[in-house]
Amino acid sequence: MATAAKSEAPCCDKLYTCRLCHDNNEDHQLDRFKVKEVQCINCEKIQHAQQTCEECSTLFGEYYCNICHLFDKDKKQYHCENCGICRIGPKEDFFHCLKCNLCLAMNLQGKHKCIENVSRQNCPICLEDIHTSRVVAHVLPCGHLLHRTCYEEMLKEGYRCPLCMHSALDMTRYWRQLDDEVAQTPMPSEYQNMTVDILCNDCNGRSTVQFHILGMKCKICESYNTAQAGGRRISLDQQ
């Protein structure tokens, strides 16, 4: 974070160029909103928090927020009053979802599943904070959030949301490939007339389908993201 000023932490009266440096070196966190004074790196004058040094006119940061007391390079940042913090913009590319309580890309407006205060939950992969993280959040189809980097790592191992098991991306193409594999892989005779009760993780529907070792397809939404629902397998010729 490029800045020509050090903020005086009101909690310990120490000077740091950013709150993250403070938090990494101290046993407590810096309340950015309570910062009152900064020190110019060039002339070392301590003064009220502001964007330009009153003594030598040094610009402390191309971007300055007088609420968060954030000094930084210009990244089209904006302060979101509802989030309570600064976000990387540009502002016109984002909207604040009041139910999710988070700024989201405009292309998600009216096209995402809302979960109340979802950003106030930690990332289920790394268990770190999402709301104030500098890592971009990724919105899953189910509405849950992951850090973008955690999402990309998750896809190397699986395709389901770690919280609700819903498919984390559009699997339609893969399901159709699985259709072909199932059709080309007949089960042994003792299993050909056997059914099983399943629960679909994508639509939450229940159905009874023919058992197959490669996967069991939901009759409602045609997803293979299913699990046996505890029902006993019943041979059709025994009914």
C-alpha positions as a LaTeX table, in Angstrom:
\begin{tabular}{lrrr}
\hline
Residue & $x$ (\AA) & $y$ (\AA) & $z$ (\AA) \\
\hline
Met1 & 0.00 & 0.00 & 0.00 \\
Ala2 & 1.72 & 3.21 & $-1.19$ \\
Thr3 & 1.45 & 6.06 & 1.31 \\
Ala4 & 3.64 & 8.96 & 2.41 \\
Ala5 & 2.11 & 9.09 & 5.89 \\
Lys6 & 2.08 & 7.01 & 9.03 \\
Ser7 & $-1.13$ & 6.82 & 11.03 \\
Glu8 & $-0.95$ & 7.15 & 14.78 \\
Ala9 & $-2.80$ & 4.21 & 16.30 \\
Pro10 & $-5.11$ & 5.53 & 19.04 \\
Cys11 & $-4.92$ & 2.18 & 20.82 \\
Cys12 & $-1.14$ & 2.17 & 21.41 \\
Asp13 & 0.10 & 5.55 & 20.09 \\
Lys14 & 2.46 & 3.82 & 17.67 \\
Leu15 & 2.95 & 4.92 & 14.05 \\
Tyr16 & 2.21 & 2.58 & 11.15 \\
Thr17 & 1.84 & 3.07 & 7.41 \\
Cys18 & $-1.24$ & 0.83 & 7.33 \\
Arg19 & $-3.60$ & $-1.02$ & 9.69 \\
Leu20 & $-2.45$ & $-4.42$ & 8.40 \\
Cys21 & 1.15 & $-3.67$ & 9.40 \\
His22 & $-0.15$ & $-2.66$ & 12.83 \\
Asp23 & $-2.28$ & $-5.79$ & 13.23 \\
Asn24 & 0.59 & $-8.08$ & 12.17 \\
Asn25 & 2.95 & $-6.59$ & 14.74 \\
Glu26 & 0.66 & $-5.98$ & 17.71 \\
Asp27 & $-1.55$ & $-8.20$ & 19.86 \\
His28 & $-4.64$ & $-6.13$ & 19.05 \\
Gln29 & $-6.33$ & $-4.63$ & 16.01 \\
Leu30 & $-6.32$ & $-1.03$ & 14.88 \\
Asp31 & $-9.69$ & 0.70 & 14.75 \\
Arg32 & $-9.23$ & 2.64 & 11.52 \\
Phe33 & $-12.21$ & 4.88 & 12.23 \\
Lys34 & $-10.64$ & 6.29 & 15.41 \\
Val35 & $-7.42$ & 7.48 & 13.78 \\
Lys36 & $-7.05$ & 11.21 & 14.37 \\
Glu37 & $-3.44$ & 12.06 & 13.52 \\
Val38 & $-0.83$ & 11.11 & 10.94 \\
Gln39 & 2.87 & 11.78 & 10.52 \\
Cys40 & 4.37 & 12.91 & 7.22 \\
Ile41 & 7.18 & 10.57 & 6.16 \\
Asn42 & 9.10 & 13.43 & 4.52 \\
Cys43 & 9.02 & 16.23 & 7.11 \\
Glu44 & 7.88 & 14.07 & 10.08 \\
Lys45 & 5.27 & 16.60 & 11.16 \\
Ile46 & 2.39 & 15.08 & 13.12 \\
Gln47 & $-0.94$ & 16.58 & 12.11 \\
His48 & $-4.65$ & 15.92 & 11.75 \\
Ala49 & $-5.45$ & 13.11 & 9.31 \\
Gln50 & $-5.76$ & 14.61 & 5.83 \\
Gln51 & $-4.68$ & 13.92 & 2.26 \\
Thr52 & $-1.87$ & 16.49 & 1.96 \\
Cys53 & 0.82 & 17.48 & 4.45 \\
Glu54 & 0.14 & 20.93 & 5.87 \\
Glu55 & 3.86 & 21.54 & 6.31 \\
Cys56 & 5.56 & 20.38 & 3.08 \\
Ser57 & 2.54 & 19.69 & 0.81 \\
Thr58 & 3.46 & 16.03 & 0.36 \\
Leu59 & 0.56 & 14.05 & $-1.07$ \\
Phe60 & $-0.04$ & 11.22 & 1.37 \\
Gly61 & $-2.04$ & 9.16 & $-1.09$ \\
Glu62 & $-3.74$ & 9.53 & $-4.48$ \\
Tyr63 & $-6.84$ & 8.24 & $-2.72$ \\
Tyr64 & $-7.84$ & 9.28 & 0.79 \\
Cys65 & $-10.96$ & 8.39 & 2.74 \\
Asn66 & $-11.67$ & 10.66 & 5.68 \\
Ile67 & $-13.87$ & 7.98 & 7.25 \\
Cys68 & $-11.65$ & 4.90 & 7.00 \\
His69 & $-8.49$ & 7.04 & 7.03 \\
Leu70 & $-7.17$ & 5.02 & 4.12 \\
Phe71 & $-4.28$ & 6.34 & 2.00 \\
Asp72 & $-3.57$ & 4.47 & $-1.22$ \\
Lys73 & $-2.82$ & 4.60 & $-4.92$ \\
Asp74 & $-5.78$ & 5.48 & $-7.11$ \\
Lys75 & $-7.62$ & 2.21 & $-7.78$ \\
Lys76 & $-10.99$ & 3.85 & $-8.40$ \\
Gln77 & $-11.86$ & 3.23 & $-4.74$ \\
Tyr78 & $-15.09$ & 4.43 & $-3.18$ \\
His79 & $-16.46$ & 4.40 & 0.33 \\
Cys80 & $-19.66$ & 2.39 & 0.72 \\
Glu81 & $-21.72$ & 3.70 & 3.62 \\
Asn82 & $-23.70$ & 0.47 & 3.88 \\
Cys83 & $-20.59$ & $-1.75$ & 3.92 \\
Gly84 & $-18.92$ & 0.72 & 6.25 \\
Ile85 & $-15.58$ & 0.46 & 4.45 \\
Cys86 & $-13.84$ & 1.40 & 1.21 \\
Arg87 & $-14.16$ & $-0.83$ & $-1.84$ \\
Ile88 & $-12.12$ & $-1.00$ & $-5.05$ \\
Gly89 & $-14.28$ & 0.28 & $-7.88$ \\
Pro90 & $-15.10$ & 1.95 & $-10.07$ \\
Lys91 & $-18.26$ & 2.65 & $-8.08$ \\
Glu92 & $-20.55$ & 2.56 & $-11.11$ \\
Asp93 & $-19.63$ & $-1.10$ & $-11.68$ \\
Phe94 & $-21.06$ & $-2.18$ & $-8.31$ \\
Phe95 & $-24.28$ & $-2.04$ & $-6.33$ \\
His96 & $-24.95$ & $-2.70$ & $-2.66$ \\
Cys97 & $-27.35$ & $-5.55$ & $-1.98$ \\
Leu98 & $-29.16$ & $-4.59$ & 1.21 \\
Lys99 & $-30.09$ & $-8.16$ & 2.13 \\
Cys100 & $-26.67$ & $-9.69$ & 1.47 \\
Asn101 & $-25.19$ & $-6.49$ & 2.97 \\
Leu102 & $-22.39$ & $-6.46$ & 0.43 \\
Cys103 & $-21.28$ & $-4.65$ & $-2.72$ \\
Leu104 & $-21.63$ & $-6.90$ & $-5.77$ \\
Ala105 & $-20.87$ & $-6.52$ & $-9.47$ \\
Met106 & $-23.67$ & $-4.92$ & $-11.47$ \\
Asn107 & $-24.07$ & $-8.07$ & $-13.60$ \\
Leu108 & $-25.34$ & $-9.86$ & $-10.47$ \\
Gln109 & $-28.13$ & $-7.36$ & $-9.80$ \\
Gly110 & $-31.36$ & $-9.34$ & $-9.76$ \\
Lys111 & $-29.45$ & $-12.47$ & $-10.75$ \\
His112 & $-28.09$ & $-13.80$ & $-7.47$ \\
Lys113 & $-29.61$ & $-15.64$ & $-4.55$ \\
Cys114 & $-29.72$ & $-13.39$ & $-1.47$ \\
Ile115 & $-28.64$ & $-14.65$ & 1.94 \\
Glu116 & $-29.05$ & $-12.17$ & 4.77 \\
Asn117 & $-25.71$ & $-10.69$ & 5.93 \\
Val118 & $-23.82$ & $-13.38$ & 4.00 \\
Ser119 & $-20.58$ & $-11.39$ & 3.92 \\
Arg120 & $-20.43$ & $-11.29$ & 7.71 \\
Gln121 & $-19.66$ & $-15.02$ & 7.69 \\
Asn122 & $-16.09$ & $-16.25$ & 7.34 \\
Cys123 & $-14.97$ & $-18.01$ & 4.17 \\
Pro124 & $-15.79$ & $-21.71$ & 4.69 \\
Ile125 & $-12.52$ & $-22.73$ & 3.00 \\
Cys126 & $-9.88$ & $-20.66$ & 4.81 \\
Leu127 & $-12.10$ & $-19.54$ & 7.73 \\
Glu128 & $-10.90$ & $-15.95$ & 7.28 \\
Asp129 & $-13.04$ & $-12.81$ & 7.11 \\
Ile130 & $-14.71$ & $-12.03$ & 3.80 \\
His131 & $-16.34$ & $-8.64$ & 4.42 \\
Thr132 & $-13.13$ & $-6.67$ & 5.00 \\
Ser133 & $-10.80$ & $-8.91$ & 3.00 \\
Arg134 & $-8.75$ & $-7.44$ & 0.19 \\
Val135 & $-9.35$ & $-10.67$ & $-1.76$ \\
Val136 & $-12.37$ & $-10.46$ & $-4.07$ \\
Ala137 & $-15.40$ & $-12.49$ & $-2.97$ \\
His138 & $-16.96$ & $-15.00$ & $-5.35$ \\
Val139 & $-20.74$ & $-15.51$ & $-5.20$ \\
Leu140 & $-21.84$ & $-19.11$ & $-5.69$ \\
Pro141 & $-25.20$ & $-19.96$ & $-7.35$ \\
Cys142 & $-26.51$ & $-20.96$ & $-3.91$ \\
Gly143 & $-25.72$ & $-17.47$ & $-2.58$ \\
His144 & $-22.81$ & $-18.39$ & $-0.33$ \\
Leu145 & $-19.51$ & $-16.54$ & $-0.58$ \\
Leu146 & $-15.93$ & $-17.72$ & $-0.93$ \\
His147 & $-12.74$ & $-15.79$ & $-1.48$ \\
Arg148 & $-12.04$ & $-15.89$ & $-5.22$ \\
Thr149 & $-8.69$ & $-17.57$ & $-4.59$ \\
Cys150 & $-10.31$ & $-20.18$ & $-2.31$ \\
Tyr151 & $-12.97$ & $-20.84$ & $-4.95$ \\
Glu152 & $-10.33$ & $-21.48$ & $-7.60$ \\
Glu153 & $-8.48$ & $-23.87$ & $-5.30$ \\
Met154 & $-11.72$ & $-25.66$ & $-4.39$ \\
Leu155 & $-12.47$ & $-26.41$ & $-8.04$ \\
Lys156 & $-9.25$ & $-28.44$ & $-8.23$ \\
Glu157 & $-10.75$ & $-30.91$ & $-5.75$ \\
Gly158 & $-14.51$ & $-30.72$ & $-6.23$ \\
Tyr159 & $-17.49$ & $-28.80$ & $-7.55$ \\
Arg160 & $-19.85$ & $-28.39$ & $-4.57$ \\
Cys161 & $-20.39$ & $-25.57$ & $-2.06$ \\
Pro162 & $-18.75$ & $-26.65$ & 1.21 \\
Leu163 & $-21.72$ & $-25.29$ & 3.17 \\
Cys164 & $-24.81$ & $-26.63$ & 1.38 \\
Met165 & $-23.37$ & $-29.05$ & $-1.23$ \\
His166 & $-25.12$ & $-27.20$ & $-4.10$ \\
Ser167 & $-23.16$ & $-27.24$ & $-7.37$ \\
Ala168 & $-20.77$ & $-24.29$ & $-7.34$ \\
Leu169 & $-20.91$ & $-23.79$ & $-11.10$ \\
Asp170 & $-22.99$ & $-24.79$ & $-14.13$ \\
Met171 & $-22.50$ & $-28.56$ & $-14.45$ \\
Thr172 & $-25.00$ & $-29.12$ & $-17.29$ \\
Arg173 & $-22.38$ & $-30.06$ & $-19.86$ \\
Tyr174 & $-20.75$ & $-32.57$ & $-17.50$ \\
Trp175 & $-24.12$ & $-34.10$ & $-16.57$ \\
Arg176 & $-24.84$ & $-34.80$ & $-20.23$ \\
Gln177 & $-21.43$ & $-36.46$ & $-20.59$ \\
Leu178 & $-22.30$ & $-38.56$ & $-17.56$ \\
Asp179 & $-25.58$ & $-39.51$ & $-19.27$ \\
Asp180 & $-23.54$ & $-41.05$ & $-22.09$ \\
Glu181 & $-21.20$ & $-42.86$ & $-19.71$ \\
Val182 & $-24.12$ & $-44.33$ & $-17.76$ \\
Ala183 & $-25.77$ & $-45.48$ & $-21.00$ \\
Gln184 & $-22.54$ & $-47.15$ & $-22.10$ \\
Thr185 & $-21.92$ & $-48.86$ & $-18.76$ \\
Pro186 & $-24.62$ & $-51.44$ & $-18.04$ \\
Met187 & $-24.84$ & $-52.67$ & $-14.47$ \\
Pro188 & $-24.48$ & $-56.39$ & $-13.62$ \\
Ser189 & $-27.74$ & $-58.32$ & $-13.89$ \\
Glu190 & $-28.30$ & $-58.42$ & $-10.12$ \\
Tyr191 & $-28.39$ & $-54.58$ & $-10.05$ \\
Gln192 & $-30.27$ & $-53.83$ & $-13.25$ \\
Asn193 & $-33.72$ & $-53.87$ & $-11.63$ \\
Met194 & $-32.73$ & $-52.13$ & $-8.42$ \\
Thr195 & $-33.92$ & $-48.67$ & $-7.37$ \\
Val196 & $-32.81$ & $-46.23$ & $-4.70$ \\
Asp197 & $-34.28$ & $-43.14$ & $-3.04$ \\
Ile198 & $-32.14$ & $-40.05$ & $-3.62$ \\
Leu199 & $-31.99$ & $-36.43$ & $-2.48$ \\
Cys200 & $-30.78$ & $-33.81$ & $-4.97$ \\
Asn201 & $-28.34$ & $-31.26$ & $-3.58$ \\
Asp202 & $-29.19$ & $-28.83$ & $-6.39$ \\
Cys203 & $-32.99$ & $-28.67$ & $-6.30$ \\
Asn204 & $-33.57$ & $-30.37$ & $-2.92$ \\
Gly205 & $-36.03$ & $-32.72$ & $-4.63$ \\
Arg206 & $-36.50$ & $-36.36$ & $-3.74$ \\
Ser207 & $-37.01$ & $-39.12$ & $-6.27$ \\
Thr208 & $-36.66$ & $-42.86$ & $-6.74$ \\
Val209 & $-34.30$ & $-43.83$ & $-9.54$ \\
Gln210 & $-32.48$ & $-46.82$ & $-10.91$ \\
Phe211 & $-29.25$ & $-47.49$ & $-9.06$ \\
His212 & $-26.01$ & $-46.97$ & $-11.01$ \\
Ile213 & $-22.46$ & $-47.00$ & $-9.74$ \\
Leu214 & $-21.46$ & $-43.94$ & $-11.82$ \\
Gly215 & $-24.19$ & $-41.73$ & $-10.40$ \\
Met216 & $-27.90$ & $-41.37$ & $-9.86$ \\
Lys217 & $-29.71$ & $-38.69$ & $-11.81$ \\
Cys218 & $-32.36$ & $-36.47$ & $-10.26$ \\
Lys219 & $-35.68$ & $-36.88$ & $-12.06$ \\
Ile220 & $-36.62$ & $-33.27$ & $-11.34$ \\
Cys221 & $-33.62$ & $-31.18$ & $-12.47$ \\
Glu222 & $-31.46$ & $-33.89$ & $-14.14$ \\
Ser223 & $-28.48$ & $-33.21$ & $-11.88$ \\
Tyr224 & $-26.16$ & $-35.97$ & $-10.73$ \\
Asn225 & $-25.29$ & $-34.00$ & $-7.60$ \\
Thr226 & $-27.35$ & $-36.41$ & $-5.51$ \\
Ala227 & $-27.06$ & $-38.55$ & $-2.42$ \\
Gln228 & $-28.86$ & $-41.64$ & $-1.24$ \\
Ala229 & $-31.68$ & $-40.49$ & 1.01 \\
Gly230 & $-31.66$ & $-43.46$ & 3.32 \\
Gly231 & $-34.32$ & $-45.38$ & 1.43 \\
Arg232 & $-33.69$ & $-49.08$ & 1.00 \\
Arg233 & $-32.90$ & $-50.30$ & $-2.51$ \\
Ile234 & $-35.85$ & $-52.28$ & $-3.78$ \\
Ser235 & $-35.73$ & $-54.74$ & $-6.65$ \\
Leu236 & $-38.44$ & $-53.90$ & $-9.15$ \\
Asp237 & $-39.27$ & $-57.58$ & $-9.70$ \\
Gln238 & $-39.98$ & $-57.95$ & $-5.99$ \\
Gln239 & $-42.65$ & $-55.21$ & $-5.92$ \\
\hline
\end{tabular}
